[in-house]
mmCIF file of C-alpha atoms in Angstrom:
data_model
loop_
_atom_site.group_PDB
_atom_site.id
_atom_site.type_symbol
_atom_site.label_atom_id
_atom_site.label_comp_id
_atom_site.label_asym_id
_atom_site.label_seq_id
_atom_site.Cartn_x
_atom_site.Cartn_y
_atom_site.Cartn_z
ATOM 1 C CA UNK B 285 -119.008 59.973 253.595
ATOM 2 C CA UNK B 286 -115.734 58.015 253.719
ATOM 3 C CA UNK B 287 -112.962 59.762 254.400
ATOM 4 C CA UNK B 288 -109.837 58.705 252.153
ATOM 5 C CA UNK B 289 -106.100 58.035 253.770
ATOM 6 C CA UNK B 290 -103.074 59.743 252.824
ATOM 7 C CA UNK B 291 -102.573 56.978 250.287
ATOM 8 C CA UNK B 292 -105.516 56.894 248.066
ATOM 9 C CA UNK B 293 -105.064 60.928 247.881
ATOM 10 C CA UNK B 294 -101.326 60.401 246.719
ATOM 11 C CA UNK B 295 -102.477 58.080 244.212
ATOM 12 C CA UNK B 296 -105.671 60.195 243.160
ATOM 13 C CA UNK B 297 -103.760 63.597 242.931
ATOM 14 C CA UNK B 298 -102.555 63.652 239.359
ATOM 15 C CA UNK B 299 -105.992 62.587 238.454
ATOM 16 C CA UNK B 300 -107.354 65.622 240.979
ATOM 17 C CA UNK B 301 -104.815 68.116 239.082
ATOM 18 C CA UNK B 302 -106.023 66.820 236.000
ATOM 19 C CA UNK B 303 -109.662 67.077 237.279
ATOM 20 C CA UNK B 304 -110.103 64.054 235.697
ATOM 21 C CA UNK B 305 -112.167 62.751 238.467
ATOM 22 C CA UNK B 306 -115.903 62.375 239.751
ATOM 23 C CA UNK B 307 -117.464 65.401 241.813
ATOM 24 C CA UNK B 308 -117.829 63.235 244.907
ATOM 25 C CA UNK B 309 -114.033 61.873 244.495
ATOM 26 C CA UNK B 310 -112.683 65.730 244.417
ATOM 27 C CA UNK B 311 -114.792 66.914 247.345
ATOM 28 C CA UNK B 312 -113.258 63.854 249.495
ATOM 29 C CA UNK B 313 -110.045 65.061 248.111
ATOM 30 C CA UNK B 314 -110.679 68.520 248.894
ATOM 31 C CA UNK B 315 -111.690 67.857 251.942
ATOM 32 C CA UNK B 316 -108.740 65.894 252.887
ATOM 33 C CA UNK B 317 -106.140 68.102 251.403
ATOM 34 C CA UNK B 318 -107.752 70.881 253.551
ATOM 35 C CA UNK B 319 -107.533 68.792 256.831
ATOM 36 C CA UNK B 320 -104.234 67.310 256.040
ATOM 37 C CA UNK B 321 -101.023 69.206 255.783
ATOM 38 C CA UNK B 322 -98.577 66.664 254.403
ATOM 39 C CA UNK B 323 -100.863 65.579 251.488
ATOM 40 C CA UNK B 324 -101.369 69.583 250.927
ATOM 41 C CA UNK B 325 -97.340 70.128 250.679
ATOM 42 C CA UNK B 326 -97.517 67.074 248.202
ATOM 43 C CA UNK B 327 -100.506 68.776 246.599
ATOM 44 C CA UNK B 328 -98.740 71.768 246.073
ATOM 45 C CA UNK B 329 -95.588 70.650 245.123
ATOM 46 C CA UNK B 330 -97.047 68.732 242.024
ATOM 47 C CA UNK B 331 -98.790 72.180 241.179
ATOM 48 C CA UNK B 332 -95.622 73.662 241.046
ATOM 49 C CA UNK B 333 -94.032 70.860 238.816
ATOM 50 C CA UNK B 334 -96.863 71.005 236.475
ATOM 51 C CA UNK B 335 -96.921 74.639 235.982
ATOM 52 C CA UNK B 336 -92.862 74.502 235.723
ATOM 53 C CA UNK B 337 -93.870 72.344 232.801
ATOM 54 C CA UNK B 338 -96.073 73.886 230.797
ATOM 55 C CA UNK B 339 -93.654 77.276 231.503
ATOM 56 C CA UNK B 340 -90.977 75.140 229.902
ATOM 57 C CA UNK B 341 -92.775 73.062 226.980
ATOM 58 C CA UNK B 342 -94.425 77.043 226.197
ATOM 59 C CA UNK B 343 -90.754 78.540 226.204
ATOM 60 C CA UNK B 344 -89.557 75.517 224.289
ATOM 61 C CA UNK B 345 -92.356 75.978 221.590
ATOM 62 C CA UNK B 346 -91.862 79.841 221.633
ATOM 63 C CA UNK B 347 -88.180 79.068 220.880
ATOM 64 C CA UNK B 348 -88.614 76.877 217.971
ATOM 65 C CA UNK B 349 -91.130 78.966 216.316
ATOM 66 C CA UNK B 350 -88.929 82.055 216.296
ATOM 67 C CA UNK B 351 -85.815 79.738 215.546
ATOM 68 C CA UNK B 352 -88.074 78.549 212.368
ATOM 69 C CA UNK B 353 -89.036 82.033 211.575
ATOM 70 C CA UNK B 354 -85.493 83.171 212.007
ATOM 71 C CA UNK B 355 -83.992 80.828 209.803
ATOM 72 C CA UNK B 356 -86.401 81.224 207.452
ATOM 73 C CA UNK B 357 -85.778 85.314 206.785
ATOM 74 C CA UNK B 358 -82.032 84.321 207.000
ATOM 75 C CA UNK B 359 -82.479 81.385 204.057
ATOM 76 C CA UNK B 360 -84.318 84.084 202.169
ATOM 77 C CA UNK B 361 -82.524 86.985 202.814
ATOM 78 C CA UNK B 362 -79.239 84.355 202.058
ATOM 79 C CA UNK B 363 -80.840 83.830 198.397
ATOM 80 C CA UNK B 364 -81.489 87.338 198.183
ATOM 81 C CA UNK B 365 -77.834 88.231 198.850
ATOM 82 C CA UNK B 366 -76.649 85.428 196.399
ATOM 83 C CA UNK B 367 -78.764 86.722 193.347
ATOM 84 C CA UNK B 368 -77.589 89.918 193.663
ATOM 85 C CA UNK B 369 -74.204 89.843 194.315
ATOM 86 C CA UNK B 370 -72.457 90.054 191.563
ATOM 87 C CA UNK B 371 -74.907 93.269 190.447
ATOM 88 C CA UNK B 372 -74.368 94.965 194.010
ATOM 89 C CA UNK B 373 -70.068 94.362 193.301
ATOM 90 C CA UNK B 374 -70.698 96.257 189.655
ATOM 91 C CA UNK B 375 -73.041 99.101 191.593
ATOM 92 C CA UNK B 376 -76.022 98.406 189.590
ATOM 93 C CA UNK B 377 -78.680 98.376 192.522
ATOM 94 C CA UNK B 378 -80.539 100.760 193.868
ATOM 95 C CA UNK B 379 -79.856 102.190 197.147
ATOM 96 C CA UNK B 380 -82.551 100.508 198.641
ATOM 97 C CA UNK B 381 -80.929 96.732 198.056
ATOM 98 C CA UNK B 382 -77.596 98.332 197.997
ATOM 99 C CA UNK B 383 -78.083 98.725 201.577
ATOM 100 C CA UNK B 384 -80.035 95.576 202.531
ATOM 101 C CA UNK B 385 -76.648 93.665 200.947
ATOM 102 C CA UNK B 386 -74.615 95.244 203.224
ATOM 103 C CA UNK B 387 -77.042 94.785 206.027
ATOM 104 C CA UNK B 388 -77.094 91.204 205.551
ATOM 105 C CA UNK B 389 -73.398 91.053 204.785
ATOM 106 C CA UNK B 390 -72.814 92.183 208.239
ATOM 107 C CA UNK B 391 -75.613 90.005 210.118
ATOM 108 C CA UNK B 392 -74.001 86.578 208.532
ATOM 109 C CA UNK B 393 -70.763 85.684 208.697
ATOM 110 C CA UNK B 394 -71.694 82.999 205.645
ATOM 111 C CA UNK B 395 -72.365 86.141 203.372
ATOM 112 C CA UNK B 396 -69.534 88.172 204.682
ATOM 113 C CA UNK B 397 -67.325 85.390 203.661
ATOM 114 C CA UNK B 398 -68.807 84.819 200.068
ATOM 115 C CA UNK B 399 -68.672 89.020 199.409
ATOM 116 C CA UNK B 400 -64.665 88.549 200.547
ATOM 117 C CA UNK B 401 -64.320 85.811 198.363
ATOM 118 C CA UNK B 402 -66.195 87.410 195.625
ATOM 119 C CA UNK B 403 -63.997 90.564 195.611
ATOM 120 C CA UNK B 404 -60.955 88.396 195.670
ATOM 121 C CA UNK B 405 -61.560 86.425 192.683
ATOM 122 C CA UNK B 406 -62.566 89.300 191.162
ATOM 123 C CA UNK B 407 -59.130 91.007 192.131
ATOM 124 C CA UNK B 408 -56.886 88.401 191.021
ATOM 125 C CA UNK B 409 -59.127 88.121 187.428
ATOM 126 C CA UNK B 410 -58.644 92.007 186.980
ATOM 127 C CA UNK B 411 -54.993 91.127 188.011
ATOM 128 C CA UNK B 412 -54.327 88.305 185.493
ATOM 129 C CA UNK B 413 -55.960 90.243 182.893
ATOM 130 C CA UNK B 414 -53.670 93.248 183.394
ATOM 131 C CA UNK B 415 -50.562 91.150 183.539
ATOM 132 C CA UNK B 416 -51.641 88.999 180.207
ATOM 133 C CA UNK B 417 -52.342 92.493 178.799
ATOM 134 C CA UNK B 418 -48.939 94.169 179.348
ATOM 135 C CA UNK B 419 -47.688 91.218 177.787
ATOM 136 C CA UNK B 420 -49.245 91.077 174.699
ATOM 137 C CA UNK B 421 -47.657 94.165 172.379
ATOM 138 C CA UNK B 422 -51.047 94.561 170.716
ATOM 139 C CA UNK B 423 -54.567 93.601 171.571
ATOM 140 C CA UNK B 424 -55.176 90.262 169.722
ATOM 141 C CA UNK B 425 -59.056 91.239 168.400
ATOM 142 C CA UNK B 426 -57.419 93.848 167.083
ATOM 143 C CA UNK B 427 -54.790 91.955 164.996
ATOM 144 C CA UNK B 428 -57.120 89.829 164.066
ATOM 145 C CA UNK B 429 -59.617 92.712 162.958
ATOM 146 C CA UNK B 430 -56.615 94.843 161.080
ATOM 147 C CA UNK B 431 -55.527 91.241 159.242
ATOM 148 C CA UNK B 432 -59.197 90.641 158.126
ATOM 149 C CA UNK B 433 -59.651 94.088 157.107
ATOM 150 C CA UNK B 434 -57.066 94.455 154.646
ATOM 151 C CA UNK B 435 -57.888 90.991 153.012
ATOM 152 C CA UNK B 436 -61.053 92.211 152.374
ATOM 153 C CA UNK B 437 -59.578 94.735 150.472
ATOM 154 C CA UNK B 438 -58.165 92.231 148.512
ATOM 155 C CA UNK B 439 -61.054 90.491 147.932
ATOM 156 C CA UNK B 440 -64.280 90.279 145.641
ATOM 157 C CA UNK B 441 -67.585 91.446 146.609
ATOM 158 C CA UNK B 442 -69.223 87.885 146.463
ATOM 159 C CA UNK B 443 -66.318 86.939 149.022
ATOM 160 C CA UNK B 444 -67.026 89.716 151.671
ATOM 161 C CA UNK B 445 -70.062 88.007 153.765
ATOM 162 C CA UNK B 446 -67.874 85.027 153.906
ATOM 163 C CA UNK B 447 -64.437 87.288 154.932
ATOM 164 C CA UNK B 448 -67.378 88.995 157.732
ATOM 165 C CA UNK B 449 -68.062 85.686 158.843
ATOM 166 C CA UNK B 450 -64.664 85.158 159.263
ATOM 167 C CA UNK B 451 -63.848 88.321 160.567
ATOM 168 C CA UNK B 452 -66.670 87.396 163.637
ATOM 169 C CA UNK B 453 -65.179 83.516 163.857
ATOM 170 C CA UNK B 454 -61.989 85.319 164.470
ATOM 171 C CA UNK B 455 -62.750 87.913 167.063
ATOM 172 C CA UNK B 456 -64.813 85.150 168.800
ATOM 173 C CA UNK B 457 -61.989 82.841 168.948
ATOM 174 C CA UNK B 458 -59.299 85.538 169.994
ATOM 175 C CA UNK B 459 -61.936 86.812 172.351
ATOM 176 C CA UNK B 460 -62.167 82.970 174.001
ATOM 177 C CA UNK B 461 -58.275 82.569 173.959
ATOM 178 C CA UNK B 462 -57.798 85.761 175.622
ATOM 179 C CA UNK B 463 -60.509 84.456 178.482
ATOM 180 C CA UNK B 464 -57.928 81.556 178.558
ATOM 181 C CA UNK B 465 -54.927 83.177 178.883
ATOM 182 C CA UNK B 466 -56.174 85.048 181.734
ATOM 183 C CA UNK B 467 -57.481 81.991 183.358
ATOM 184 C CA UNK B 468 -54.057 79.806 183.024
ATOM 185 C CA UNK B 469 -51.718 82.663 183.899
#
């Protein structure tokens, strides 16, 4: 048998590591590495690298898997939060998803900040609705509903589905401008 240098091991070594060599080529490697010190330090400082390696690229993969699998829950949980908003500020859920809002209120900053907004808009609505309220003397359906009635006193029986219709038109279209006051005040 010929016995390799120091060279030919350094250049067969990734292909030893990788056992991607003949029987006869790893026992002369073998056998070298055993009789030779400096080619074993090289030996086993590539084994070191390698396993490093696959330590990282395993952590990396780990990581991106749970990122994924985090991010989806929050994306769904985020949806989750969004669709029932508005029916956990009017305390129509259960406790159940009453409590997994909060929950997720508290985990993401994003949903914190759209429940904050949410009960801010709804403040200043409630508040602009008060105020245009207060200024009115009378409810404006109502005017409209006391005006209608009493002309459908006045008027014939064939006229009274076409007074109702107008009676509805009317409370509609108060009903609308009211919605607009509040909005523009």
């Amino acid at each position: 048998m010929k016995e390799l240098n120091c060279e030919q091991v350094s250049i067969l070594l990734t292909y030893f590591i990788d056992k991607k060599l003949s029987d006869k080529l790893i026992g002369e490697i073998e056998y070298h590495l055993n009789t030779c010190p400096n080619c074993r330090e090289r030996y086993m400082s590539m084994l070191r690298i390698k396993k490093n390696y696959q330590e990282m690229k395993e952590k990396i993969c780990t990581e991106d898997e749970d990122t994924l699998l985090i991010n989806t829950f929050m994306e769904r949980e985020y949806m989750n939060f969004q669709n029932n908003l508005s029916s956990y500020l009017d305390n129509e859920l259960d406790d159940r998803e009453n409590i997994r809002i909060k929950k997720f209120a508290i985990l993401s900053p994003t949903a914190r900040q759209d429940l904050e907004d949410m009960i801010y808009f709804r403040q200043i609505l409630q508040d602009s609705f008060s105020k245009t309220k207060s200024k009115l003397k009378k409810d404006l359906s109502e005017l409209t509903i006391d005006k209608l009635t009493r002309k459908e006193k006045n008027n014939r029986p064939n006229e009274y589905t076409q007074n109702r219709f107008s009676l509805l038109l009317l409370i509609i279209i108060s009903f609308v401008t009211s919605i607009l006051i509040l909005f523009y005040t």
